[in-house]
Short mmCIF file of C-alpha atoms and ligand atoms in Angstrom, two decimals:
data_model
loop_
_atom_site.label_atom_id
_atom_site.label_comp_id
_atom_site.label_asym_id
_atom_site.label_seq_id
_atom_site.Cartn_x
_atom_site.Cartn_y
_atom_site.Cartn_z
CA MET A 1 115.84 93.53 135.56
CA PRO A 2 114.31 96.34 133.41
CA LEU A 3 115.60 96.67 129.86
CA LEU A 4 116.60 100.32 130.38
CA ARG A 5 117.70 101.25 133.89
CA VAL A 6 118.82 104.78 134.74
CA ARG A 7 120.31 105.35 138.18
CA ASP A 8 121.49 108.63 139.67
CA LEU A 9 122.01 110.17 136.22
CA SER A 10 123.37 113.70 136.30
CA VAL A 11 124.37 116.02 133.48
CA THR A 12 126.67 118.93 134.18
CA SER A 13 127.96 121.86 132.18
CA GLY A 14 131.01 123.17 134.04
CA SER A 15 129.81 123.90 137.57
CA LEU A 16 126.10 123.85 136.57
CA THR A 17 124.08 120.70 137.29
CA LEU A 18 121.37 120.50 134.62
CA VAL A 19 120.07 116.97 135.35
CA ASN A 20 120.32 115.89 138.97
CA GLY A 21 120.26 112.27 140.13
CA VAL A 22 117.56 110.96 137.78
CA ASN A 23 116.26 107.42 138.34
CA LEU A 24 113.94 105.78 135.83
CA GLU A 25 113.26 102.40 134.28
CA VAL A 26 111.58 101.20 131.10
CA ASN A 27 110.74 97.53 130.52
CA ALA A 28 110.56 95.83 127.14
CA GLY A 29 107.17 96.51 125.54
CA GLU A 30 106.49 99.36 127.98
CA ARG A 31 105.71 102.99 127.15
CA VAL A 32 106.88 105.55 129.69
CA GLY A 33 105.97 109.23 129.41
CA LEU A 34 108.41 111.93 130.56
CA ILE A 35 106.64 115.18 131.44
CA GLY A 36 107.53 118.58 132.91
CA GLU A 37 107.62 122.22 131.87
CA SER A 38 110.14 123.61 129.42
CA GLY A 39 113.61 123.57 130.98
CA SER A 40 112.88 120.65 133.35
CA GLY A 41 115.70 118.55 131.88
CA LYS A 42 113.69 116.06 129.78
CA SER A 43 115.69 116.38 126.56
CA LEU A 44 119.05 116.33 128.32
CA THR A 45 117.99 113.15 130.14
CA ALA A 46 117.09 111.49 126.81
CA LEU A 47 120.28 112.73 125.14
CA ALA A 48 122.37 111.42 128.04
CA ILE A 49 120.66 108.02 127.78
CA ALA A 50 121.41 107.93 124.03
CA GLY A 51 125.01 109.08 124.60
CA LEU A 52 124.34 112.13 122.43
CA LEU A 53 125.20 114.99 124.78
CA GLY A 54 126.81 117.92 123.02
CA GLU A 55 130.17 119.51 123.56
CA GLY A 56 130.76 120.76 127.13
CA LEU A 57 128.16 118.50 128.76
CA ARG A 58 129.14 115.58 130.96
CA ALA A 59 127.03 112.65 132.17
CA SER A 60 127.61 110.67 135.35
CA GLY A 61 125.66 107.87 137.02
CA GLU A 62 124.40 104.70 135.38
CA VAL A 63 122.49 104.05 132.13
CA SER A 64 122.15 100.29 131.78
CA LEU A 65 120.80 98.60 128.70
CA ASP A 66 120.05 94.97 129.46
CA GLY A 67 122.59 95.11 132.30
CA GLU A 68 125.39 96.88 130.38
CA ASP A 69 126.34 100.32 131.74
CA LEU A 70 126.67 102.74 128.81
CA VAL A 71 127.97 105.72 130.80
CA ALA A 72 131.01 103.70 131.81
CA ALA A 73 131.42 102.27 128.25
CA THR A 74 133.93 103.54 125.71
CA GLU A 75 132.77 106.08 123.08
CA ARG A 76 133.24 103.38 120.46
CA ARG A 77 130.88 101.03 122.32
CA ARG A 78 128.32 103.85 122.78
CA CYS A 79 128.44 104.47 119.00
CA GLU A 80 127.72 100.79 118.35
CA VAL A 81 124.68 100.91 120.65
CA ARG A 82 123.36 104.28 119.43
CA GLY A 83 121.18 103.86 116.39
CA SER A 84 121.23 100.08 116.50
CA ARG A 85 119.97 99.28 120.04
CA ILE A 86 118.84 102.73 121.22
CA ALA A 87 117.26 105.04 118.65
CA MET A 88 116.09 108.62 119.03
CA VAL A 89 113.28 110.49 117.28
CA PHE A 90 113.44 114.29 117.57
CA GLN A 91 110.78 117.00 117.51
CA GLU A 92 111.95 118.65 114.31
CA PRO A 93 112.86 116.05 111.70
CA MET A 94 114.12 118.68 109.23
CA SER A 95 117.10 119.39 111.52
CA ALA A 96 117.94 115.68 111.70
CA LEU A 97 117.57 115.02 107.95
CA ASN A 98 120.20 116.09 105.43
CA PRO A 99 118.45 118.32 102.84
CA THR A 100 120.91 117.33 100.09
CA ARG A 101 120.47 113.54 100.33
CA ARG A 102 117.61 111.37 99.11
CA ILE A 103 115.25 109.81 101.66
CA GLY A 104 116.21 106.21 100.75
CA ASP A 105 119.89 106.98 101.19
CA GLN A 106 119.29 108.45 104.66
CA VAL A 107 116.90 105.76 105.91
CA GLY A 108 119.32 103.05 104.78
CA GLU A 109 122.35 104.72 106.35
CA THR A 110 122.06 103.14 109.81
CA LEU A 111 121.86 99.71 108.18
CA ARG A 112 124.99 100.39 106.16
CA ILE A 113 126.87 101.57 109.27
CA HIS A 114 125.67 99.02 111.80
CA GLN A 115 124.93 95.96 109.68
CA GLY A 116 127.37 96.50 106.81
CA LEU A 117 124.66 96.39 104.11
CA SER A 118 125.67 97.46 100.60
CA ARG A 119 124.16 100.71 99.26
CA ARG A 120 121.82 98.72 97.02
CA SER A 121 120.58 96.38 99.78
CA ALA A 122 120.17 99.31 102.18
CA GLU A 123 117.99 101.15 99.64
CA LYS A 124 115.88 98.05 99.19
CA ALA A 125 115.50 97.80 102.96
CA ALA A 126 114.57 101.51 103.04
CA VAL A 127 111.60 100.78 100.74
CA ASP A 128 110.34 98.12 103.19
CA LEU A 129 110.88 100.46 106.15
CA LEU A 130 108.90 103.26 104.50
CA ARG A 131 106.12 100.76 103.87
CA ARG A 132 106.19 99.84 107.59
CA VAL A 133 105.69 103.50 108.50
CA GLU A 134 102.69 103.64 106.18
CA PHE A 135 104.00 105.19 102.96
CA ALA A 136 101.66 103.85 100.29
CA ASP A 137 104.16 104.31 97.44
CA PRO A 138 107.60 103.85 99.12
CA GLU A 139 109.51 103.27 95.82
CA ARG A 140 108.68 106.84 94.82
CA TYR A 141 109.48 108.41 98.21
CA VAL A 142 112.95 106.84 98.56
CA ARG A 143 114.01 108.91 95.54
CA MET A 144 112.76 112.20 97.00
CA TYR A 145 114.54 114.86 99.07
CA PRO A 146 113.32 115.96 102.53
CA HIS A 147 111.92 119.31 101.28
CA GLU A 148 109.53 117.43 98.98
CA LEU A 149 107.77 115.84 101.99
CA SER A 150 105.21 117.21 104.48
CA GLY A 151 106.07 117.56 108.19
CA GLY A 152 104.17 114.38 109.07
CA GLN A 153 105.86 112.42 106.26
CA ARG A 154 109.28 113.65 107.40
CA GLN A 155 108.52 112.53 110.95
CA ARG A 156 107.54 109.08 109.63
CA VAL A 157 110.84 108.99 107.71
CA MET A 158 112.67 109.71 110.99
CA ILE A 159 110.77 106.88 112.65
CA ALA A 160 111.68 104.58 109.74
CA SER A 161 115.37 105.46 110.30
CA ALA A 162 114.98 104.93 114.04
CA ILE A 163 113.50 101.44 113.68
CA SER A 164 115.80 100.33 110.85
CA CYS A 165 118.05 98.22 113.09
CA ASP A 166 115.17 96.96 115.23
CA PRO A 167 116.18 98.95 118.35
CA GLU A 168 115.34 97.72 121.84
CA VAL A 169 114.69 101.28 123.06
CA ILE A 170 113.12 104.24 121.25
CA LEU A 171 113.54 107.68 122.81
CA ALA A 172 110.98 110.02 121.24
CA ASP A 173 111.47 113.69 122.18
CA GLU A 174 108.20 115.52 121.46
CA PRO A 175 107.83 113.70 118.14
CA THR A 176 104.48 115.26 117.32
CA THR A 177 104.67 118.78 118.76
CA ALA A 178 105.31 120.42 115.39
CA LEU A 179 102.48 118.56 113.64
CA ASP A 180 98.79 119.33 113.26
CA VAL A 181 96.32 117.32 115.31
CA THR A 182 95.30 114.68 112.75
CA VAL A 183 98.89 114.05 111.68
CA GLN A 184 99.90 113.91 115.37
CA ARG A 185 97.38 111.14 115.94
CA ARG A 186 98.73 109.13 113.02
CA VAL A 187 102.35 109.39 114.16
CA LEU A 188 101.44 108.42 117.74
CA ASP A 189 99.36 105.46 116.56
CA LEU A 190 102.33 104.41 114.44
CA LEU A 191 104.75 104.53 117.41
CA ASP A 192 102.23 102.65 119.51
CA ARG A 193 101.87 99.93 116.85
CA LEU A 194 105.66 99.61 116.46
CA VAL A 195 106.06 99.01 120.22
CA ASP A 196 103.34 96.35 120.02
CA GLU A 197 104.97 94.68 117.01
CA SER A 198 108.60 94.74 118.14
CA GLY A 199 108.21 94.68 121.93
CA CYS A 200 110.72 97.54 122.25
CA ALA A 201 110.70 100.04 125.13
CA LEU A 202 109.42 103.58 124.43
CA LEU A 203 110.37 106.69 126.41
CA LEU A 204 108.03 109.41 125.14
CA ILE A 205 108.71 113.05 126.03
CA ALA A 206 105.52 115.03 125.55
CA HIS A 207 103.93 118.29 126.67
CA ASP A 208 100.44 117.07 125.88
CA LEU A 209 99.34 115.13 128.94
CA ALA A 210 96.29 113.75 127.11
CA VAL A 211 98.72 112.09 124.68
CA VAL A 212 100.77 110.67 127.56
CA SER A 213 97.72 109.25 129.33
CA GLU A 214 96.51 107.68 126.11
CA VAL A 215 99.79 106.19 124.90
CA CYS A 216 101.78 105.43 128.07
CA ASP A 217 101.71 102.82 130.82
CA ARG A 218 103.77 104.84 133.28
CA VAL A 219 104.69 108.49 133.76
CA VAL A 220 107.75 110.28 135.16
CA THR A 221 107.49 113.97 136.15
CA MET A 222 110.63 116.11 136.09
CA TYR A 223 111.26 119.58 137.46
CA GLY A 224 114.52 121.44 137.98
CA GLY A 225 116.51 118.55 136.53
CA ARG A 226 115.10 116.09 139.09
CA VAL A 227 112.45 113.38 139.00
CA VAL A 228 109.79 114.60 141.42
CA GLU A 229 107.17 111.86 140.97
CA SER A 230 106.70 108.66 138.98
CA GLY A 231 104.14 105.91 138.77
CA SER A 232 101.42 104.35 136.63
CA VAL A 233 99.21 106.57 134.45
CA ALA A 234 96.38 106.01 136.93
CA GLN A 235 98.60 107.12 139.84
CA ILE A 236 100.13 110.17 138.20
CA ILE A 237 97.51 111.52 135.79
CA ASP A 238 94.38 110.58 137.75
CA ASP A 239 95.70 111.02 141.30
CA PRO A 240 98.95 113.05 141.47
CA HIS A 241 100.48 113.41 144.94
CA HIS A 242 103.28 115.87 144.11
CA PRO A 243 102.20 119.54 144.15
CA TYR A 244 104.13 120.12 140.91
CA THR A 245 102.50 117.23 139.01
CA LYS A 246 99.14 118.41 140.31
CA ALA A 247 99.77 121.99 139.12
CA LEU A 248 100.99 120.71 135.75
CA LEU A 249 97.84 118.65 135.27
CA ALA A 250 95.53 121.46 136.35
CA THR A 251 97.25 123.74 133.82
CA SER A 252 96.98 121.16 131.10
CA LYS A 253 93.24 120.69 131.70
CA ALA A 254 92.65 124.47 131.83
CA LEU A 255 94.71 124.82 128.66
CA SER A 256 92.54 122.45 126.66
CA VAL A 257 89.45 124.43 127.78
CA ALA A 258 91.11 127.79 126.95
CA GLU A 259 92.12 126.57 123.51
CA THR A 260 88.48 126.03 122.64
CA SER A 261 87.31 129.40 124.03
CA LEU A 262 88.41 132.45 122.05
CA GLY A 263 89.74 135.42 124.02
CA THR A 264 90.76 133.39 127.09
CA SER A 265 94.36 133.89 128.21
CA LEU A 266 96.42 130.72 128.35
CA PRO A 267 96.79 129.30 131.86
CA SER A 268 100.15 128.42 133.41
CA ILE A 269 101.60 127.46 136.80
CA PRO A 270 102.21 130.67 138.82
CA GLY A 271 105.79 131.92 138.56
CA THR A 272 108.28 130.89 135.92
CA VAL A 273 110.80 128.07 135.54
CA PRO A 274 114.16 129.55 136.64
CA ASN A 275 117.18 129.24 134.39
CA ALA A 276 119.52 126.37 135.10
CA GLY A 277 121.55 127.10 138.23
CA GLN A 278 118.93 129.54 139.59
CA PHE A 279 116.54 127.05 141.20
CA PRO A 280 116.11 127.57 144.96
CA ARG A 281 118.11 125.48 147.39
CA GLY A 282 116.28 122.39 148.65
CA CYS A 283 113.13 121.51 146.69
CA PRO A 284 113.48 123.13 143.25
CA PHE A 285 109.72 123.92 143.18
CA ARG A 286 109.84 125.76 146.53
CA ASP A 287 109.36 129.34 145.24
CA ARG A 288 106.23 128.38 143.31
CA CYS A 289 104.65 125.89 145.69
CA ASP A 290 101.65 126.77 147.85
CA ARG A 291 102.22 123.72 150.11
CA ARG A 292 105.81 124.54 151.13
CA VAL A 293 106.77 123.92 154.73
CA GLU A 294 109.94 124.63 156.68
CA ALA A 295 111.56 121.37 155.66
CA CYS A 296 111.41 122.35 151.95
CA VAL A 297 114.71 124.22 152.24
CA GLU A 298 116.26 120.73 152.20
CA VAL A 299 116.07 118.44 149.16
CA PRO A 300 113.22 115.98 149.87
CA PRO A 301 114.17 112.28 149.90
CA THR A 302 112.56 110.05 147.27
CA LEU A 303 109.84 107.97 148.90
CA VAL A 304 108.14 104.90 147.49
CA ARG A 305 104.59 103.69 147.92
CA ASP A 306 103.49 100.68 145.87
CA THR A 307 104.66 101.59 142.37
CA ARG A 308 104.76 105.36 143.02
CA THR A 309 107.91 107.35 143.82
CA LEU A 310 107.59 110.83 145.26
CA ALA A 311 110.06 113.52 146.32
CA CYS A 312 108.13 115.97 148.49
CA TRP A 313 107.97 117.01 152.16
CA ASN A 314 104.26 117.81 152.07
CA PRO A 315 102.55 115.75 149.36
CA VAL A 316 98.89 116.03 148.37
CA VAL A 317 97.34 112.90 149.88
CA ASP A 318 93.90 112.37 151.36
CA ASP A 319 94.94 109.66 153.79
CA GLU A 320 97.99 109.51 156.04
CA PRO A 321 100.92 108.72 153.74
CA VAL A 322 102.60 105.40 154.42
CA LEU A 323 105.79 106.07 152.56
CA GLU A 324 109.14 104.45 152.88
CA GLU A 325 112.44 105.88 151.82
CA ALA A 326 113.60 104.48 148.45
CA PRO A 327 116.49 102.00 148.71
N1 ATP B 401 124.09 122.48 125.90
C1 ATP B 401 123.65 123.09 126.99
N2 ATP B 401 124.48 123.86 127.75
C2 ATP B 401 124.05 124.50 128.87
N3 ATP B 401 122.77 124.41 129.32
C3 ATP B 401 121.92 123.65 128.62
C4 ATP B 401 122.30 122.95 127.41
N4 ATP B 401 121.22 122.28 126.93
C5 ATP B 401 120.20 122.56 127.79
N5 ATP B 401 120.62 123.36 128.79
C6 ATP B 401 119.80 123.85 129.93
O1 ATP B 401 119.43 122.72 130.70
C7 ATP B 401 118.09 122.84 131.17
C8 ATP B 401 117.28 121.63 130.73
O2 ATP B 401 117.18 121.64 129.30
P1 ATP B 401 116.33 120.59 128.47
O3 ATP B 401 116.55 120.90 127.03
O4 ATP B 401 116.66 119.23 128.93
O5 ATP B 401 114.84 120.97 128.91
P2 ATP B 401 113.46 120.30 128.41
O6 ATP B 401 112.79 119.78 129.65
O7 ATP B 401 113.72 119.34 127.32
O8 ATP B 401 112.66 121.58 127.89
P3 ATP B 401 111.68 121.72 126.58
O9 ATP B 401 110.36 121.21 127.04
O10 ATP B 401 111.68 123.20 126.34
O11 ATP B 401 112.27 120.95 125.45
C9 ATP B 401 117.58 124.17 130.64
O12 ATP B 401 117.73 125.14 131.64
C10 ATP B 401 118.48 124.47 129.47
O13 ATP B 401 118.62 125.84 129.25
S1 SF4 B 402 108.92 119.61 148.88
FE1 SF4 B 402 107.85 121.40 149.69
S2 SF4 B 402 108.13 123.02 148.16
FE2 SF4 B 402 108.62 121.06 147.20
S3 SF4 B 402 106.74 120.42 146.21
FE3 SF4 B 402 106.78 119.45 148.23
S4 SF4 B 402 105.70 120.88 149.57
FE4 SF4 B 402 106.20 121.99 147.70
MG1 MG B 403 113.21 119.32 125.30
#
């Protein structure tokens, strides 16, 4: 059984369905990339897994950690798991760090809450954690405040907090988007090394598909709150079958060319992502898809082929598809 197993996960806000029947799995020691345009439902999926959905949002379905369903668990049980067994790293560390408290105090906090460490022992542990995330002089940094650190240093502090209780799952939501390229590389290498060292599972949300193909073993594509395709990096990045994944990859490749050529307008998939609740009936990508057929007014079933899953009535495949409906 996979370490993290998500089955038919939905997130609703009143009558609006924002995440719709998501299935995904992450094994221990595995890195899974979650991709899709802005508004696809990636962050809400991660927040629902971590049990961190805000006021007014409701999760249903199953989120199992090592066989224990967290959606069905009590809030008290979810609190125990959050931070200690499932940790989350956000895009903007400044919003997650308290500007008025020293770094050592904040990094040690999870240990005080979950493992009952004294303030003194937690601060000592914070020094070791900062060393693990490559601070050369951690004794000095534990005494500092967040505003005294650079963006990359703050993100490494967040990662130190996330790994403090040796979590089994790390959910990283665009952890490097706000950082410049060299710092990005360092933070990604760090996450990669931590997965190697601890054997934890990593779910990495990223817009940069080059990053996903470099860091991840498997990829899940989301659109309109649904998983539209999933599989190994070779299946999804090198040979996508879903028209949406294919368009996303073409845009990403064109984008990296445009970024190096001044005066070129930035490419994007034709049309825009509708607001939640305004996706077309049936396949959510229908209005933007140049392969749509009559059947696309109905939601496509999720099909499986080897280790690939695919939800599309008219996928991009060279040979005759031999797909079976997912169990
Ligand atoms: N608290 C909320 N209440 C109502 N709607 C929400 C809430 N949070 C997010 N949404 C909506 O749910 C949809 C999915 O949001 P989500 O933040 O998961 O997208 P995302 O894929 O993470 O996008 P991005 O790449 O921009 O971070 C969006 O349409 C968003 O506007
Ligand atoms: S189901 Fe139809 S509209 Fe949706 S991606 Fe496939 S071909 Fe396009
Ligand atoms: Mg997001």
